[in-house]
PDB file of C-alpha atoms in Angstrom:
ATOM      1  CA  MET A   1       0.000   0.000   0.000  1.00 43.00           C
ATOM      2  CA  HIS A   2       2.007   2.922  -1.326  1.00 51.00           C
ATOM      3  CA  GLU A   3       5.327   2.169   0.418  1.00 80.00           C
ATOM      4  CA  TRP A   4       3.696   0.956   3.632  1.00 91.00           C
ATOM      5  CA  ARG A   5       4.052  -2.760   4.262  1.00 92.00           C
ATOM      6  CA  LEU A   6       3.170  -4.782   7.338  1.00 97.00           C
ATOM      7  CA  ASP A   7       5.470  -7.791   7.147  1.00 95.00           C
ATOM      8  CA  ARG A   8       4.435  -9.806  10.219  1.00 97.00           C
ATOM      9  CA  THR A   9       1.311 -11.733  11.162  1.00 97.00           C
ATOM     10  CA  TYR A  10      -0.526 -12.749  14.322  1.00 98.00           C
ATOM     11  CA  THR A  11      -3.514 -15.080  14.412  1.00 97.00           C
ATOM     12  CA  SER A  12      -6.049 -13.446  16.705  1.00 96.00           C
ATOM     13  CA  GLY A  13      -9.489 -14.521  17.867  1.00 92.00           C
ATOM     14  CA  SER A  14     -10.940 -12.325  15.090  1.00 95.00           C
ATOM     15  CA  GLY A  15      -8.650 -13.378  12.263  1.00 96.00           C
ATOM     16  CA  GLU A  16      -5.126 -12.784  11.033  1.00 97.00           C
ATOM     17  CA  VAL A  17      -3.601  -9.448  12.032  1.00 98.00           C
ATOM     18  CA  ARG A  18      -0.846  -7.842   9.963  1.00 98.00           C
ATOM     19  CA  TRP A  19       1.692  -5.788  11.910  1.00 98.00           C
ATOM     20  CA  SER A  20       5.214  -4.415  11.817  1.00 98.00           C
ATOM     21  CA  VAL A  21       7.823  -2.611  13.904  1.00 97.00           C
ATOM     22  CA  LEU A  22       9.696   0.630  13.228  1.00 97.00           C
ATOM     23  CA  GLY A  23      12.843   1.849  14.961  1.00 95.00           C
ATOM     24  CA  GLU A  24      15.829   0.208  16.589  1.00 91.00           C
ATOM     25  CA  GLU A  25      15.633  -2.507  19.211  1.00 92.00           C
ATOM     26  CA  GLY A  26      16.010  -1.032  22.668  1.00 91.00           C
ATOM     27  CA  GLY A  27      13.903   2.014  21.903  1.00 93.00           C
ATOM     28  CA  THR A  28      11.037   2.882  24.235  1.00 95.00           C
ATOM     29  CA  PRO A  29       8.043   0.672  23.260  1.00 96.00           C
ATOM     30  CA  LEU A  30       5.232   2.613  21.588  1.00 97.00           C
ATOM     31  CA  VAL A  31       2.098   1.320  19.878  1.00 98.00           C
ATOM     32  CA  LEU A  32       0.007   3.179  17.287  1.00 98.00           C
ATOM     33  CA  CYS A  33      -3.692   2.325  16.872  1.00 98.00           C
ATOM     34  CA  HIS A  34      -5.691   3.430  13.822  1.00 98.00           C
ATOM     35  CA  GLY A  35      -9.404   4.106  13.455  1.00 97.00           C
ATOM     36  CA  THR A  36     -12.150   3.544  10.909  1.00 96.00           C
ATOM     37  CA  PRO A  37     -12.409   3.403   7.943  1.00 96.00           C
ATOM     38  CA  PHE A  38      -8.635   3.609   7.930  1.00 97.00           C
ATOM     39  CA  SER A  39      -5.581   1.451   8.618  1.00 98.00           C
ATOM     40  CA  SER A  40      -2.086   1.848  10.022  1.00 98.00           C
ATOM     41  CA  TYR A  41      -1.245   3.621   6.752  1.00 98.00           C
ATOM     42  CA  VAL A  42      -2.445   6.883   8.328  1.00 98.00           C
ATOM     43  CA  TRP A  43       0.484   6.624  10.789  1.00 98.00           C
ATOM     44  CA  ARG A  44       3.204   6.249   8.132  1.00 97.00           C
ATOM     45  CA  HIS A  45       4.645   9.779   8.540  1.00 96.00           C
ATOM     46  CA  VAL A  46       4.158  10.239  12.280  1.00 97.00           C
ATOM     47  CA  GLY A  47       5.197   6.649  13.007  1.00 97.00           C
ATOM     48  CA  ARG A  48       8.479   6.998  11.147  1.00 96.00           C
ATOM     49  CA  ALA A  49       9.197  10.252  12.961  1.00 96.00           C
ATOM     50  CA  LEU A  50       8.448   8.688  16.356  1.00 97.00           C
ATOM     51  CA  ALA A  51      10.704   5.731  15.500  1.00 97.00           C
ATOM     52  CA  ALA A  52      13.702   7.931  16.272  1.00 94.00           C
ATOM     53  CA  GLY A  53      14.067   6.923  19.899  1.00 90.00           C
ATOM     54  CA  HIS A  54      11.041   4.613  20.081  1.00 96.00           C
ATOM     55  CA  ARG A  55      10.370   1.022  19.078  1.00 97.00           C
ATOM     56  CA  VAL A  56       7.082   1.628  17.263  1.00 98.00           C
ATOM     57  CA  HIS A  57       4.562  -1.180  16.772  1.00 98.00           C
ATOM     58  CA  VAL A  58       1.923  -0.642  14.073  1.00 98.00           C
ATOM     59  CA  TRP A  59      -0.966  -2.948  13.200  1.00 98.00           C
ATOM     60  CA  ASP A  60      -4.120  -3.201  11.136  1.00 98.00           C
ATOM     61  CA  MET A  61      -7.201  -4.237  13.085  1.00 98.00           C
ATOM     62  CA  PRO A  62      -8.906  -7.447  11.895  1.00 98.00           C
ATOM     63  CA  GLY A  63     -11.177  -6.525   9.002  1.00 98.00           C
ATOM     64  CA  TYR A  64      -9.087  -3.462   8.097  1.00 98.00           C
ATOM     65  CA  GLY A  65      -6.156  -2.606   5.844  1.00 97.00           C
ATOM     66  CA  ALA A  66      -3.932  -5.603   5.106  1.00 97.00           C
ATOM     67  CA  SER A  67      -5.411  -7.780   7.869  1.00 98.00           C
ATOM     68  CA  GLU A  68      -7.869 -10.590   7.256  1.00 98.00           C
ATOM     69  CA  LYS A  69     -11.338  -9.715   5.952  1.00 97.00           C
ATOM     70  CA  ALA A  70     -13.896 -12.533   6.015  1.00 96.00           C
ATOM     71  CA  GLY A  71     -17.623 -13.131   6.126  1.00 92.00           C
ATOM     72  CA  GLY A  72     -18.954 -13.639   9.626  1.00 93.00           C
ATOM     73  CA  GLN A  73     -15.897 -11.981  11.151  1.00 96.00           C
ATOM     74  CA  ASP A  74     -16.317 -10.187  14.485  1.00 97.00           C
ATOM     75  CA  VAL A  75     -14.823  -6.724  13.929  1.00 97.00           C
ATOM     76  CA  SER A  76     -16.776  -4.929  16.657  1.00 96.00           C
ATOM     77  CA  LEU A  77     -15.127  -2.591  19.136  1.00 96.00           C
ATOM     78  CA  ALA A  78     -15.554  -5.306  21.743  1.00 96.00           C
ATOM     79  CA  ALA A  79     -13.573  -7.751  19.612  1.00 97.00           C
ATOM     80  CA  GLN A  80     -10.891  -5.196  18.730  1.00 98.00           C
ATOM     81  CA  GLY A  81     -10.315  -4.377  22.397  1.00 98.00           C
ATOM     82  CA  ARG A  82      -9.716  -8.058  23.130  1.00 97.00           C
ATOM     83  CA  VAL A  83      -7.423  -8.406  20.117  1.00 98.00           C
ATOM     84  CA  PHE A  84      -5.342  -5.422  21.204  1.00 98.00           C
ATOM     85  CA  ALA A  85      -4.880  -6.903  24.681  1.00 97.00           C
ATOM     86  CA  GLU A  86      -3.868 -10.196  23.004  1.00 96.00           C
ATOM     87  CA  LEU A  87      -1.376  -8.416  20.766  1.00 97.00           C
ATOM     88  CA  LEU A  88       0.308  -6.586  23.638  1.00 98.00           C
ATOM     89  CA  GLU A  89       0.831  -9.938  25.351  1.00 97.00           C
ATOM     90  CA  HIS A  90       2.083 -11.497  22.092  1.00 97.00           C
ATOM     91  CA  TRP A  91       4.559  -8.644  21.652  1.00 97.00           C
ATOM     92  CA  GLY A  92       5.679  -8.910  25.271  1.00 97.00           C
ATOM     93  CA  LEU A  93       4.876  -5.253  25.946  1.00 97.00           C
ATOM     94  CA  ALA A  94       3.968  -4.984  29.610  1.00 92.00           C
ATOM     95  CA  GLU A  95       3.523  -1.208  29.775  1.00 95.00           C
ATOM     96  CA  PRO A  96       4.054   0.566  26.439  1.00 97.00           C
ATOM     97  CA  LEU A  97       3.264   4.086  25.376  1.00 97.00           C
ATOM     98  CA  VAL A  98       0.072   4.038  23.295  1.00 98.00           C
ATOM     99  CA  VAL A  99      -1.162   6.546  20.715  1.00 98.00           C
ATOM    100  CA  ALA A 100      -4.668   5.879  19.401  1.00 98.00           C
ATOM    101  CA  HIS A 101      -6.845   7.613  16.801  1.00 98.00           C
ATOM    102  CA  ASP A 102     -10.618   7.561  16.218  1.00 98.00           C
ATOM    103  CA  PHE A 103     -12.051   4.047  16.906  1.00 97.00           C
ATOM    104  CA  GLY A 104      -8.545   3.074  17.947  1.00 98.00           C
ATOM    105  CA  GLY A 105      -9.070   5.323  20.950  1.00 98.00           C
ATOM    106  CA  ALA A 106     -12.073   3.265  22.017  1.00 97.00           C
ATOM    107  CA  VAL A 107     -10.076   0.074  21.367  1.00 98.00           C
ATOM    108  CA  ALA A 108      -7.199   1.244  23.581  1.00 98.00           C
ATOM    109  CA  LEU A 109      -9.582   2.433  26.294  1.00 98.00           C
ATOM    110  CA  ARG A 110     -11.517  -0.854  26.301  1.00 98.00           C
ATOM    111  CA  ALA A 111      -8.306  -2.910  26.429  1.00 98.00           C
ATOM    112  CA  HIS A 112      -7.139  -0.859  29.420  1.00 98.00           C
ATOM    113  CA  LEU A 113     -10.407  -0.590  31.340  1.00 98.00           C
ATOM    114  CA  LEU A 114     -11.924  -4.013  30.598  1.00 97.00           C
ATOM    115  CA  HIS A 115      -9.032  -6.335  29.733  1.00 97.00           C
ATOM    116  CA  GLY A 116      -6.282  -5.208  32.087  1.00 96.00           C
ATOM    117  CA  ALA A 117      -3.891  -3.794  29.467  1.00 97.00           C
ATOM    118  CA  ARG A 118      -1.408  -1.466  31.145  1.00 97.00           C
ATOM    119  CA  TYR A 119       0.107   1.596  29.497  1.00 98.00           C
ATOM    120  CA  ARG A 120       2.922   3.886  30.503  1.00 97.00           C
ATOM    121  CA  ALA A 121       0.938   6.736  28.981  1.00 98.00           C
ATOM    122  CA  LEU A 122      -1.923   7.167  26.517  1.00 98.00           C
ATOM    123  CA  ALA A 123      -2.384   9.777  23.801  1.00 98.00           C
ATOM    124  CA  LEU A 124      -5.861   9.942  22.258  1.00 98.00           C
ATOM    125  CA  VAL A 125      -6.155  11.653  18.865  1.00 98.00           C
ATOM    126  CA  ASP A 126      -9.716  12.663  17.873  1.00 98.00           C
ATOM    127  CA  PRO A 127     -11.005   9.457  19.510  1.00 98.00           C
ATOM    128  CA  VAL A 128     -14.441   7.907  19.418  1.00 96.00           C
ATOM    129  CA  ALA A 129     -14.987   7.875  23.175  1.00 96.00           C
ATOM    130  CA  LEU A 130     -18.110   9.834  24.117  1.00 94.00           C
ATOM    131  CA  ALA A 131     -21.791   9.450  23.286  1.00 90.00           C
ATOM    132  CA  PRO A 132     -23.457  10.283  21.043  1.00 91.00           C
ATOM    133  CA  TRP A 133     -21.441   9.297  17.972  1.00 87.00           C
ATOM    134  CA  GLY A 134     -22.153   8.290  14.396  1.00 78.00           C
ATOM    135  CA  SER A 135     -22.951  10.576  11.458  1.00 77.00           C
ATOM    136  CA  PRO A 136     -26.299  10.350   9.600  1.00 82.00           C
ATOM    137  CA  PHE A 137     -24.481   8.451   6.827  1.00 84.00           C
ATOM    138  CA  PHE A 138     -22.953   6.084   9.355  1.00 83.00           C
ATOM    139  CA  ARG A 139     -26.349   5.379  10.905  1.00 84.00           C
ATOM    140  CA  LEU A 140     -27.939   4.841   7.465  1.00 89.00           C
ATOM    141  CA  VAL A 141     -25.341   2.269   6.470  1.00 88.00           C
ATOM    142  CA  ASN A 142     -25.468   0.653   9.907  1.00 84.00           C
ATOM    143  CA  ALA A 143     -29.185  -0.021   9.430  1.00 87.00           C
ATOM    144  CA  ASN A 144     -28.915  -1.139   5.788  1.00 90.00           C
ATOM    145  CA  ALA A 145     -25.495  -2.776   5.442  1.00 86.00           C
ATOM    146  CA  GLN A 146     -26.740  -5.731   3.380  1.00 85.00           C
ATOM    147  CA  VAL A 147     -28.259  -3.365   0.825  1.00 90.00           C
ATOM    148  CA  PHE A 148     -25.075  -1.276   0.510  1.00 90.00           C
ATOM    149  CA  GLU A 149     -22.960  -4.424   0.078  1.00 88.00           C
ATOM    150  CA  GLN A 150     -24.769  -4.999  -3.220  1.00 91.00           C
ATOM    151  CA  LEU A 151     -23.777  -1.659  -4.775  1.00 95.00           C
ATOM    152  CA  PRO A 152     -21.971  -1.944  -8.116  1.00 97.00           C
ATOM    153  CA  PRO A 153     -18.199  -1.665  -7.525  1.00 96.00           C
ATOM    154  CA  GLY A 154     -17.955   1.720  -9.230  1.00 97.00           C
ATOM    155  CA  LEU A 155     -20.679   3.265  -7.091  1.00 96.00           C
ATOM    156  CA  HIS A 156     -19.179   1.705  -3.966  1.00 97.00           C
ATOM    157  CA  ARG A 157     -15.762   3.159  -4.758  1.00 97.00           C
ATOM    158  CA  ALA A 158     -17.294   6.614  -5.297  1.00 97.00           C
ATOM    159  CA  LEU A 159     -19.221   6.361  -2.027  1.00 95.00           C
ATOM    160  CA  VAL A 160     -16.139   5.421   0.019  1.00 96.00           C
ATOM    161  CA  ARG A 161     -14.053   8.168  -1.610  1.00 96.00           C
ATOM    162  CA  GLU A 162     -16.724  10.745  -0.871  1.00 95.00           C
ATOM    163  CA  TYR A 163     -17.112   9.560   2.722  1.00 94.00           C
ATOM    164  CA  VAL A 164     -13.374   9.621   3.471  1.00 95.00           C
ATOM    165  CA  SER A 165     -13.176  13.073   1.882  1.00 95.00           C
ATOM    166  CA  THR A 166     -15.509  14.584   4.481  1.00 94.00           C
ATOM    167  CA  THR A 167     -13.139  14.496   7.473  1.00 95.00           C
ATOM    168  CA  GLY A 168     -12.622  18.266   7.480  1.00 95.00           C
ATOM    169  CA  GLY A 169      -9.409  20.268   7.420  1.00 96.00           C
ATOM    170  CA  PRO A 170      -7.504  21.231   4.266  1.00 95.00           C
ATOM    171  CA  GLY A 171      -8.418  18.059   2.354  1.00 92.00           C
ATOM    172  CA  LEU A 172      -6.541  14.927   1.327  1.00 95.00           C
ATOM    173  CA  HIS A 173      -4.008  14.552  -1.473  1.00 94.00           C
ATOM    174  CA  PRO A 174      -5.537  12.407  -4.259  1.00 95.00           C
ATOM    175  CA  ALA A 175      -2.838   9.735  -3.851  1.00 94.00           C
ATOM    176  CA  THR A 176      -3.496   9.566  -0.125  1.00 95.00           C
ATOM    177  CA  LEU A 177      -7.219   9.268  -0.738  1.00 96.00           C
ATOM    178  CA  ASP A 178      -6.568   6.421  -3.199  1.00 96.00           C
ATOM    179  CA  ALA A 179      -4.475   4.593  -0.586  1.00 96.00           C
ATOM    180  CA  LEU A 180      -7.134   4.977   2.105  1.00 97.00           C
ATOM    181  CA  VAL A 181      -9.893   3.718  -0.193  1.00 98.00           C
ATOM    182  CA  GLU A 182      -7.943   0.805  -1.728  1.00 97.00           C
ATOM    183  CA  PRO A 183      -8.385  -1.772   1.104  1.00 97.00           C
ATOM    184  CA  TRP A 184     -12.175  -1.401   0.862  1.00 98.00           C
ATOM    185  CA  LEU A 185     -12.375  -2.389  -2.808  1.00 97.00           C
ATOM    186  CA  GLY A 186     -12.784  -5.762  -4.453  1.00 95.00           C
ATOM    187  CA  GLU A 187     -14.407  -9.021  -3.472  1.00 94.00           C
ATOM    188  CA  SER A 188     -13.271  -8.959   0.165  1.00 95.00           C
ATOM    189  CA  GLY A 189     -12.901  -5.221   0.695  1.00 97.00           C
ATOM    190  CA  GLN A 190     -16.388  -4.048  -0.257  1.00 96.00           C
ATOM    191  CA  PRO A 191     -18.323  -6.271   2.171  1.00 95.00           C
ATOM    192  CA  ALA A 192     -15.686  -5.596   4.842  1.00 96.00           C
ATOM    193  CA  PHE A 193     -16.364  -1.862   4.618  1.00 96.00           C
ATOM    194  CA  TYR A 194     -20.058  -2.320   5.379  1.00 95.00           C
ATOM    195  CA  ARG A 195     -19.402  -5.097   7.899  1.00 94.00           C
ATOM    196  CA  GLN A 196     -17.396  -2.848  10.207  1.00 94.00           C
ATOM    197  CA  ILE A 197     -20.079  -0.156  10.081  1.00 93.00           C
ATOM    198  CA  ALA A 198     -22.863  -2.685  10.679  1.00 91.00           C
ATOM    199  CA  GLN A 199     -21.079  -3.903  13.819  1.00 93.00           C
ATOM    200  CA  ALA A 200     -20.359  -0.434  15.203  1.00 91.00           C
ATOM    201  CA  ASP A 201     -22.423   0.018  18.345  1.00 89.00           C
ATOM    202  CA  GLN A 202     -22.354   2.944  20.759  1.00 90.00           C
ATOM    203  CA  ARG A 203     -22.925   0.573  23.670  1.00 91.00           C
ATOM    204  CA  HIS A 204     -19.250  -0.388  23.382  1.00 94.00           C
ATOM    205  CA  THR A 205     -18.258   3.107  24.472  1.00 94.00           C
ATOM    206  CA  ASP A 206     -21.235   3.468  26.811  1.00 93.00           C
ATOM    207  CA  GLU A 207     -19.829   0.477  28.717  1.00 95.00           C
ATOM    208  CA  ILE A 208     -16.626   2.331  29.554  1.00 97.00           C
ATOM    209  CA  GLN A 209     -17.515   6.042  29.510  1.00 96.00           C
ATOM    210  CA  ALA A 210     -18.428   6.133  33.219  1.00 96.00           C
ATOM    211  CA  ARG A 211     -14.993   4.679  34.044  1.00 97.00           C
ATOM    212  CA  TYR A 212     -12.934   7.490  32.532  1.00 98.00           C
ATOM    213  CA  GLY A 213     -12.790   9.223  35.893  1.00 97.00           C
ATOM    214  CA  GLY A 214     -10.846   6.259  37.261  1.00 97.00           C
ATOM    215  CA  ILE A 215      -8.066   6.313  34.652  1.00 98.00           C
ATOM    216  CA  ASP A 216      -4.801   6.631  36.562  1.00 97.00           C
ATOM    217  CA  LEU A 217      -2.090   7.256  34.000  1.00 97.00           C
ATOM    218  CA  PRO A 218      -0.810  10.230  31.999  1.00 98.00           C
ATOM    219  CA  VAL A 219      -3.244  11.065  29.176  1.00 98.00           C
ATOM    220  CA  LEU A 220      -2.965  13.516  26.297  1.00 98.00           C
ATOM    221  CA  VAL A 221      -6.048  14.424  24.251  1.00 98.00           C
ATOM    222  CA  CYS A 222      -5.160  15.813  20.800  1.00 98.00           C
ATOM    223  CA  TRP A 223      -7.841  17.195  18.487  1.00 98.00           C
ATOM    224  CA  GLY A 224      -8.062  18.898  15.129  1.00 98.00           C
ATOM    225  CA  THR A 225     -10.061  22.107  15.504  1.00 98.00           C
ATOM    226  CA  ASP A 226     -11.689  21.551  12.094  1.00 98.00           C
ATOM    227  CA  ASP A 227     -12.711  17.924  12.714  1.00 97.00           C
ATOM    228  CA  ALA A 228     -15.923  17.481  10.693  1.00 95.00           C
ATOM    229  CA  TRP A 229     -16.690  14.030  12.115  1.00 95.00           C
ATOM    230  CA  ILE A 230     -16.351  14.616  15.864  1.00 95.00           C
ATOM    231  CA  PRO A 231     -16.717  18.263  16.969  1.00 95.00           C
ATOM    232  CA  VAL A 232     -13.892  19.821  18.941  1.00 97.00           C
ATOM    233  CA  ALA A 233     -16.298  20.353  21.859  1.00 97.00           C
ATOM    234  CA  LYS A 234     -15.853  16.622  22.530  1.00 97.00           C
ATOM    235  CA  ALA A 235     -12.140  17.251  23.087  1.00 98.00           C
ATOM    236  CA  HIS A 236     -12.875  19.539  26.023  1.00 98.00           C
ATOM    237  CA  GLU A 237     -15.492  17.117  27.378  1.00 97.00           C
ATOM    238  CA  LEU A 238     -13.143  14.125  27.224  1.00 98.00           C
ATOM    239  CA  ALA A 239     -10.180  15.968  28.742  1.00 98.00           C
ATOM    240  CA  ALA A 240     -12.407  17.089  31.621  1.00 98.00           C
ATOM    241  CA  ALA A 241     -13.610  13.504  32.191  1.00 98.00           C
ATOM    242  CA  ILE A 242     -10.100  12.016  32.606  1.00 98.00           C
ATOM    243  CA  PRO A 243      -8.226  13.170  35.736  1.00 97.00           C
ATOM    244  CA  GLY A 244      -5.138  15.208  34.873  1.00 97.00           C
ATOM    245  CA  ALA A 245      -5.575  14.845  31.107  1.00 98.00           C
ATOM    246  CA  ARG A 246      -3.826  17.450  28.993  1.00 97.00           C
ATOM    247  CA  LEU A 247      -5.607  18.921  25.967  1.00 98.00           C
ATOM    248  CA  GLU A 248      -3.723  19.899  22.809  1.00 98.00           C
ATOM    249  CA  LEU A 249      -5.661  21.430  19.909  1.00 98.00           C
ATOM    250  CA  ILE A 250      -4.205  21.308  16.391  1.00 98.00           C
ATOM    251  CA  GLU A 251      -5.410  24.409  14.572  1.00 97.00           C
ATOM    252  CA  GLY A 252      -6.866  23.911  11.095  1.00 97.00           C
ATOM    253  CA  ALA A 253      -6.616  20.120  11.152  1.00 98.00           C
ATOM    254  CA  GLY A 254      -9.585  17.893  10.485  1.00 98.00           C
ATOM    255  CA  HIS A 255     -10.342  14.419  11.809  1.00 97.00           C
ATOM    256  CA  LEU A 256      -7.275  12.972  10.068  1.00 98.00           C
ATOM    257  CA  VAL A 257      -4.763  15.073  11.967  1.00 98.00           C
ATOM    258  CA  GLN A 258      -1.980  12.705  10.877  1.00 98.00           C
ATOM    259  CA  GLU A 259      -2.571  13.735   7.257  1.00 97.00           C
ATOM    260  CA  ASP A 260      -3.500  17.385   7.793  1.00 97.00           C
ATOM    261  CA  ALA A 261      -0.795  18.402  10.273  1.00 97.00           C
ATOM    262  CA  PRO A 262       1.751  15.584  10.761  1.00 97.00           C
ATOM    263  CA  ALA A 263       4.527  17.905  11.982  1.00 97.00           C
ATOM    264  CA  GLU A 264       2.305  19.621  14.547  1.00 98.00           C
ATOM    265  CA  LEU A 265       0.903  16.309  15.778  1.00 98.00           C
ATOM    266  CA  THR A 266       4.373  14.758  16.016  1.00 98.00           C
ATOM    267  CA  ALA A 267       5.602  17.727  18.032  1.00 97.00           C
ATOM    268  CA  ALA A 268       2.667  17.486  20.431  1.00 97.00           C
ATOM    269  CA  LEU A 269       3.151  13.747  20.861  1.00 97.00           C
ATOM    270  CA  LEU A 270       6.905  13.979  21.357  1.00 96.00           C
ATOM    271  CA  GLY A 271       6.514  16.693  23.968  1.00 95.00           C
ATOM    272  CA  PHE A 272       4.093  14.519  25.908  1.00 96.00           C
ATOM    273  CA  LEU A 273       5.964  11.229  25.459  1.00 93.00           C
ATOM    274  CA  ARG A 274       9.323  12.679  26.456  1.00 88.00           C
ATOM    275  CA  GLU A 275       7.833  13.853  29.723  1.00 88.00           C
ATOM    276  CA  GLN A 276       6.933  10.247  30.530  1.00 83.00           C
ATOM    277  CA  ALA A 277      10.556   9.156  30.042  1.00 70.00           C
ATOM    278  CA  ARG A 278      11.878  11.495  32.747  1.00 64.00           C
TER     279      ARG A 278
END
């Protein structure tokens, strides 16, 4: 996928996971979690920058990116939280730094609060963490996934491109948009796109939202001020819900802060992560 290759595999309870590692051995362990409808590809720039001094683990959630996509697959937030806890154990990471975007934020929070995953620190980037969530389009597809799966490939491709283009901010480069859309095309990709939306359920964040006040680790909340998917007001709400959380706003960035302002996001993350190493 456009100079981004995950060369390792792990067989999880929800299918084969593709993953890789950046940086030299001995670097501080750091894990990057992506959201939906994306993959670890969104971390390619920031991840490579963070690999100077960190041992960066990247992965595609089951049903996403280069990981397995199959009929009947459980790709819900509940499943992804379990898979992430499994992966941390597989990697032998007892207490890594974790940076999580969008649905990946909910995955990291569920793994920590429900499955005992321990982190040295957690940075949440425009996460799905607070009710209510889900755009009108998201709710429409959620209720009619089997109908959308039958769209002709050309119409499906146009729909996914249009959807991914609505994240806000300055807009995506055409080549980047192509790379983000590519995993959702073809015989396995098209049904996988609608499968993950059909299984998205707010109850999976409702189950943990009341526990945010008990989080006892350093937390950074980063948010693009022009996020068109999750309004920046949620950034203030989430930071207030987590004791001691720091809030960092990235001016002019949309929901895909990694694409819109990679340098600014990297600087914010490095400032926070370096503090945890002292």
